[in-house]
């Protein structure tokens, strides 16, 4: 068995490298999505600031807005997980 692992040990390193690349690319994708989202909201933020909104108010609006998009997806994912974990449907 040790002989087998010594022969394919390089493959483990290749998979580790691929995992790091996937993490790097996904992090870059998240950063691009955040940047695009904020550049799309730039005008709205400028209007709110012109009307007298504080930075804390704008930050709260952005955080609550993104949380509002996340909660239904999280709920749906949790329901699917629980259905699979409990063996539904039988």
JSON list of N, CA, C and O in Angstrom, two decimals, residues 57-90:
[
{"chain": "A", "resi": 57, "resn": "UNK", "atom": "N", "xyz": [-25.88, 55.11, 8.28]},
{"chain": "A", "resi": 57, "resn": "UNK", "atom": "CA", "xyz": [-27.18, 54.80, 7.69]},
{"chain": "A", "resi": 57, "resn": "UNK", "atom": "C", "xyz": [-27.00, 54.11, 6.34]},
{"chain": "A", "resi": 57, "resn": "UNK", "atom": "O", "xyz": [-27.68, 53.11, 6.05]},
{"chain": "A", "resi": 58, "resn": "UNK", "atom": "N", "xyz": [-26.09, 54.62, 5.54]},
{"chain": "A", "resi": 58, "resn": "UNK", "atom": "CA", "xyz": [-25.85, 54.03, 4.22]},
{"chain": "A", "resi": 58, "resn": "UNK", "atom": "C", "xyz": [-25.26, 52.63, 4.37]},
{"chain": "A", "resi": 58, "resn": "UNK", "atom": "O", "xyz": [-25.66, 51.69, 3.68]},
{"chain": "A", "resi": 59, "resn": "UNK", "atom": "N", "xyz": [-24.30, 52.47, 5.30]},
{"chain": "A", "resi": 59, "resn": "UNK", "atom": "CA", "xyz": [-23.72, 51.16, 5.55]},
{"chain": "A", "resi": 59, "resn": "UNK", "atom": "C", "xyz": [-24.79, 50.16, 5.98]},
{"chain": "A", "resi": 59, "resn": "UNK", "atom": "O", "xyz": [-24.84, 49.03, 5.51]},
{"chain": "A", "resi": 60, "resn": "UNK", "atom": "N", "xyz": [-25.68, 50.60, 6.88]},
{"chain": "A", "resi": 60, "resn": "UNK", "atom": "CA", "xyz": [-26.77, 49.73, 7.32]},
{"chain": "A", "resi": 60, "resn": "UNK", "atom": "C", "xyz": [-27.70, 49.35, 6.19]},
{"chain": "A", "resi": 60, "resn": "UNK", "atom": "O", "xyz": [-28.15, 48.20, 6.11]},
{"chain": "A", "resi": 61, "resn": "UNK", "atom": "N", "xyz": [-27.99, 50.27, 5.30]},
{"chain": "A", "resi": 61, "resn": "UNK", "atom": "CA", "xyz": [-28.85, 49.98, 4.16]},
{"chain": "A", "resi": 61, "resn": "UNK", "atom": "C", "xyz": [-28.21, 48.95, 3.23]},
{"chain": "A", "resi": 61, "resn": "UNK", "atom": "O", "xyz": [-28.88, 48.04, 2.74]},
{"chain": "A", "resi": 62, "resn": "UNK", "atom": "N", "xyz": [-26.90, 49.09, 3.01]},
{"chain": "A", "resi": 62, "resn": "UNK", "atom": "CA", "xyz": [-26.20, 48.14, 2.13]},
{"chain": "A", "resi": 62, "resn": "UNK", "atom": "C", "xyz": [-26.17, 46.76, 2.76]},
{"chain": "A", "resi": 62, "resn": "UNK", "atom": "O", "xyz": [-26.44, 45.74, 2.12]},
{"chain": "A", "resi": 63, "resn": "UNK", "atom": "N", "xyz": [-25.85, 46.70, 4.06]},
{"chain": "A", "resi": 63, "resn": "UNK", "atom": "CA", "xyz": [-25.77, 45.40, 4.74]},
{"chain": "A", "resi": 63, "resn": "UNK", "atom": "C", "xyz": [-27.13, 44.73, 4.81]},
{"chain": "A", "resi": 63, "resn": "UNK", "atom": "O", "xyz": [-27.26, 43.53, 4.55]},
{"chain": "A", "resi": 64, "resn": "UNK", "atom": "N", "xyz": [-28.17, 45.49, 5.16]},
{"chain": "A", "resi": 64, "resn": "UNK", "atom": "CA", "xyz": [-29.51, 44.90, 5.21]},
{"chain": "A", "resi": 64, "resn": "UNK", "atom": "C", "xyz": [-30.01, 44.48, 3.84]},
{"chain": "A", "resi": 64, "resn": "UNK", "atom": "O", "xyz": [-30.69, 43.46, 3.70]},
{"chain": "A", "resi": 65, "resn": "UNK", "atom": "N", "xyz": [-29.66, 45.25, 2.81]},
{"chain": "A", "resi": 65, "resn": "UNK", "atom": "CA", "xyz": [-30.06, 44.88, 1.46]},
{"chain": "A", "resi": 65, "resn": "UNK", "atom": "C", "xyz": [-29.41, 43.59, 1.00]},
{"chain": "A", "resi": 65, "resn": "UNK", "atom": "O", "xyz": [-30.06, 42.72, 0.40]},
{"chain": "A", "resi": 66, "resn": "UNK", "atom": "N", "xyz": [-28.14, 43.43, 1.28]},
{"chain": "A", "resi": 66, "resn": "UNK", "atom": "CA", "xyz": [-27.47, 42.19, 0.89]},
{"chain": "A", "resi": 66, "resn": "UNK", "atom": "C", "xyz": [-27.96, 41.02, 1.73]},
{"chain": "A", "resi": 66, "resn": "UNK", "atom": "O", "xyz": [-28.06, 39.90, 1.24]},
{"chain": "A", "resi": 67, "resn": "UNK", "atom": "N", "xyz": [-28.26, 41.27, 2.99]},
{"chain": "A", "resi": 67, "resn": "UNK", "atom": "CA", "xyz": [-28.80, 40.22, 3.84]},
{"chain": "A", "resi": 67, "resn": "UNK", "atom": "C", "xyz": [-30.18, 39.78, 3.39]},
{"chain": "A", "resi": 67, "resn": "UNK", "atom": "O", "xyz": [-30.54, 38.61, 3.50]},
{"chain": "A", "resi": 68, "resn": "UNK", "atom": "N", "xyz": [-30.94, 40.71, 2.85]},
{"chain": "A", "resi": 68, "resn": "UNK", "atom": "CA", "xyz": [-32.27, 40.37, 2.34]},
{"chain": "A", "resi": 68, "resn": "UNK", "atom": "C", "xyz": [-32.21, 39.45, 1.14]},
{"chain": "A", "resi": 68, "resn": "UNK", "atom": "O", "xyz": [-33.09, 38.62, 0.93]},
{"chain": "A", "resi": 69, "resn": "UNK", "atom": "N", "xyz": [-31.15, 39.57, 0.35]},
{"chain": "A", "resi": 69, "resn": "UNK", "atom": "CA", "xyz": [-30.99, 38.66, -0.78]},
{"chain": "A", "resi": 69, "resn": "UNK", "atom": "C", "xyz": [-30.47, 37.30, -0.34]},
{"chain": "A", "resi": 69, "resn": "UNK", "atom": "O", "xyz": [-30.73, 36.30, -0.97]},
{"chain": "A", "resi": 70, "resn": "UNK", "atom": "N", "xyz": [-29.71, 37.29, 0.75]},
{"chain": "A", "resi": 70, "resn": "UNK", "atom": "CA", "xyz": [-29.08, 36.07, 1.19]},
{"chain": "A", "resi": 70, "resn": "UNK", "atom": "C", "xyz": [-30.05, 35.17, 1.96]},
{"chain": "A", "resi": 70, "resn": "UNK", "atom": "O", "xyz": [-30.01, 33.95, 1.81]},
{"chain": "A", "resi": 71, "resn": "UNK", "atom": "N", "xyz": [-30.93, 35.73, 2.74]},
{"chain": "A", "resi": 71, "resn": "UNK", "atom": "CA", "xyz": [-31.79, 34.93, 3.63]},
{"chain": "A", "resi": 71, "resn": "UNK", "atom": "C", "xyz": [-32.68, 33.93, 2.90]},
{"chain": "A", "resi": 71, "resn": "UNK", "atom": "O", "xyz": [-32.75, 32.78, 3.31]},
{"chain": "A", "resi": 72, "resn": "UNK", "atom": "N", "xyz": [-33.37, 34.30, 1.83]},
{"chain": "A", "resi": 72, "resn": "UNK", "atom": "CA", "xyz": [-34.20, 33.29, 1.15]},
{"chain": "A", "resi": 72, "resn": "UNK", "atom": "C", "xyz": [-33.36, 32.16, 0.56]},
{"chain": "A", "resi": 72, "resn": "UNK", "atom": "O", "xyz": [-33.77, 30.99, 0.59]},
{"chain": "A", "resi": 73, "resn": "UNK", "atom": "N", "xyz": [-32.18, 32.47, 0.07]},
{"chain": "A", "resi": 73, "resn": "UNK", "atom": "CA", "xyz": [-31.31, 31.41, -0.48]},
{"chain": "A", "resi": 73, "resn": "UNK", "atom": "C", "xyz": [-30.83, 30.49, 0.62]},
{"chain": "A", "resi": 73, "resn": "UNK", "atom": "O", "xyz": [-30.77, 29.28, 0.44]},
{"chain": "A", "resi": 74, "resn": "UNK", "atom": "N", "xyz": [-30.49, 31.06, 1.75]},
{"chain": "A", "resi": 74, "resn": "UNK", "atom": "CA", "xyz": [-30.04, 30.25, 2.88]},
{"chain": "A", "resi": 74, "resn": "UNK", "atom": "C", "xyz": [-31.17, 29.35, 3.35]},
{"chain": "A", "resi": 74, "resn": "UNK", "atom": "O", "xyz": [-30.95, 28.17, 3.63]},
{"chain": "A", "resi": 75, "resn": "UNK", "atom": "N", "xyz": [-32.37, 29.89, 3.43]},
{"chain": "A", "resi": 75, "resn": "UNK", "atom": "CA", "xyz": [-33.52, 29.11, 3.86]},
{"chain": "A", "resi": 75, "resn": "UNK", "atom": "C", "xyz": [-33.79, 27.95, 2.91]},
{"chain": "A", "resi": 75, "resn": "UNK", "atom": "O", "xyz": [-34.02, 26.83, 3.33]},
{"chain": "A", "resi": 76, "resn": "UNK", "atom": "N", "xyz": [-33.72, 28.23, 1.63]},
{"chain": "A", "resi": 76, "resn": "UNK", "atom": "CA", "xyz": [-33.95, 27.19, 0.63]},
{"chain": "A", "resi": 76, "resn": "UNK", "atom": "C", "xyz": [-32.88, 26.10, 0.72]},
{"chain": "A", "resi": 76, "resn": "UNK", "atom": "O", "xyz": [-33.18, 24.91, 0.68]},
{"chain": "A", "resi": 77, "resn": "UNK", "atom": "N", "xyz": [-31.63, 26.50, 0.88]},
{"chain": "A", "resi": 77, "resn": "UNK", "atom": "CA", "xyz": [-30.55, 25.53, 1.01]},
{"chain": "A", "resi": 77, "resn": "UNK", "atom": "C", "xyz": [-30.68, 24.68, 2.26]},
{"chain": "A", "resi": 77, "resn": "UNK", "atom": "O", "xyz": [-30.43, 23.47, 2.24]},
{"chain": "A", "resi": 78, "resn": "UNK", "atom": "N", "xyz": [-31.10, 25.31, 3.35]},
{"chain": "A", "resi": 78, "resn": "UNK", "atom": "CA", "xyz": [-31.29, 24.57, 4.60]},
{"chain": "A", "resi": 78, "resn": "UNK", "atom": "C", "xyz": [-32.42, 23.56, 4.47]},
{"chain": "A", "resi": 78, "resn": "UNK", "atom": "O", "xyz": [-32.31, 22.43, 4.95]},
{"chain": "A", "resi": 79, "resn": "UNK", "atom": "N", "xyz": [-33.48, 23.94, 3.78]},
{"chain": "A", "resi": 79, "resn": "UNK", "atom": "CA", "xyz": [-34.60, 23.00, 3.58]},
{"chain": "A", "resi": 79, "resn": "UNK", "atom": "C", "xyz": [-34.18, 21.80, 2.74]},
{"chain": "A", "resi": 79, "resn": "UNK", "atom": "O", "xyz": [-34.55, 20.66, 3.04]},
{"chain": "A", "resi": 80, "resn": "UNK", "atom": "N", "xyz": [-33.40, 22.05, 1.69]},
{"chain": "A", "resi": 80, "resn": "UNK", "atom": "CA", "xyz": [-32.92, 20.94, 0.86]},
{"chain": "A", "resi": 80, "resn": "UNK", "atom": "C", "xyz": [-32.01, 20.02, 1.67]},
{"chain": "A", "resi": 80, "resn": "UNK", "atom": "O", "xyz": [-32.12, 18.79, 1.61]},
{"chain": "A", "resi": 81, "resn": "UNK", "atom": "N", "xyz": [-31.12, 20.62, 2.46]},
{"chain": "A", "resi": 81, "resn": "UNK", "atom": "CA", "xyz": [-30.22, 19.82, 3.31]},
{"chain": "A", "resi": 81, "resn": "UNK", "atom": "C", "xyz": [-31.02, 18.96, 4.28]},
{"chain": "A", "resi": 81, "resn": "UNK", "atom": "O", "xyz": [-30.74, 17.77, 4.44]},
{"chain": "A", "resi": 82, "resn": "UNK", "atom": "N", "xyz": [-31.99, 19.57, 4.95]},
{"chain": "A", "resi": 82, "resn": "UNK", "atom": "CA", "xyz": [-32.78, 18.80, 5.92]},
{"chain": "A", "resi": 82, "resn": "UNK", "atom": "C", "xyz": [-33.59, 17.70, 5.24]},
{"chain": "A", "resi": 82, "resn": "UNK", "atom": "O", "xyz": [-33.75, 16.62, 5.81]},
{"chain": "A", "resi": 83, "resn": "UNK", "atom": "N", "xyz": [-34.08, 17.98, 4.04]},
{"chain": "A", "resi": 83, "resn": "UNK", "atom": "CA", "xyz": [-34.82, 16.94, 3.32]},
{"chain": "A", "resi": 83, "resn": "UNK", "atom": "C", "xyz": [-33.91, 15.77, 2.97]},
{"chain": "A", "resi": 83, "resn": "UNK", "atom": "O", "xyz": [-34.29, 14.60, 3.12]},
{"chain": "A", "resi": 84, "resn": "UNK", "atom": "N", "xyz": [-32.70, 16.06, 2.55]},
{"chain": "A", "resi": 84, "resn": "UNK", "atom": "CA", "xyz": [-31.75, 14.99, 2.21]},
{"chain": "A", "resi": 84, "resn": "UNK", "atom": "C", "xyz": [-31.31, 14.26, 3.48]},
{"chain": "A", "resi": 84, "resn": "UNK", "atom": "O", "xyz": [-31.24, 13.03, 3.50]},
{"chain": "A", "resi": 85, "resn": "UNK", "atom": "N", "xyz": [-31.05, 14.99, 4.55]},
{"chain": "A", "resi": 85, "resn": "UNK", "atom": "CA", "xyz": [-30.56, 14.39, 5.79]},
{"chain": "A", "resi": 85, "resn": "UNK", "atom": "C", "xyz": [-31.61, 13.51, 6.45]},
{"chain": "A", "resi": 85, "resn": "UNK", "atom": "O", "xyz": [-31.27, 12.50, 7.06]},
{"chain": "A", "resi": 86, "resn": "UNK", "atom": "N", "xyz": [-32.88, 13.86, 6.32]},
{"chain": "A", "resi": 86, "resn": "UNK", "atom": "CA", "xyz": [-33.93, 13.06, 6.94]},
{"chain": "A", "resi": 86, "resn": "UNK", "atom": "C", "xyz": [-34.43, 11.96, 6.02]},
{"chain": "A", "resi": 86, "resn": "UNK", "atom": "O", "xyz": [-35.26, 11.16, 6.44]},
{"chain": "A", "resi": 87, "resn": "UNK", "atom": "N", "xyz": [-33.94, 11.92, 4.81]},
{"chain": "A", "resi": 87, "resn": "UNK", "atom": "CA", "xyz": [-34.34, 10.85, 3.90]},
{"chain": "A", "resi": 87, "resn": "UNK", "atom": "C", "xyz": [-35.68, 11.09, 3.23]},
{"chain": "A", "resi": 87, "resn": "UNK", "atom": "O", "xyz": [-36.33, 10.14, 2.79]},
{"chain": "A", "resi": 88, "resn": "UNK", "atom": "N", "xyz": [-36.09, 12.33, 3.13]},
{"chain": "A", "resi": 88, "resn": "UNK", "atom": "CA", "xyz": [-37.37, 12.64, 2.48]},
{"chain": "A", "resi": 88, "resn": "UNK", "atom": "C", "xyz": [-37.18, 12.76, 0.99]},
{"chain": "A", "resi": 88, "resn": "UNK", "atom": "O", "xyz": [-36.19, 13.35, 0.58]},
{"chain": "A", "resi": 89, "resn": "UNK", "atom": "N", "xyz": [-38.00, 12.34, 0.13]},
{"chain": "A", "resi": 89, "resn": "UNK", "atom": "CA", "xyz": [-39.16, 11.47, 0.33]},
{"chain": "A", "resi": 89, "resn": "UNK", "atom": "C", "xyz": [-38.72, 10.01, 0.36]},
{"chain": "A", "resi": 89, "resn": "UNK", "atom": "O", "xyz": [-37.72, 9.64, -0.21]},
{"chain": "A", "resi": 90, "resn": "UNK", "atom": "N", "xyz": [-39.50, 9.21, 0.99]},
{"chain": "A", "resi": 90, "resn": "UNK", "atom": "CA", "xyz": [-39.16, 7.78, 1.11]},
{"chain": "A", "resi": 90, "resn": "UNK", "atom": "C", "xyz": [-39.85, 6.96, 0.09]},
{"chain": "A", "resi": 90, "resn": "UNK", "atom": "O", "xyz": [-40.79, 7.08, -0.47]}
]
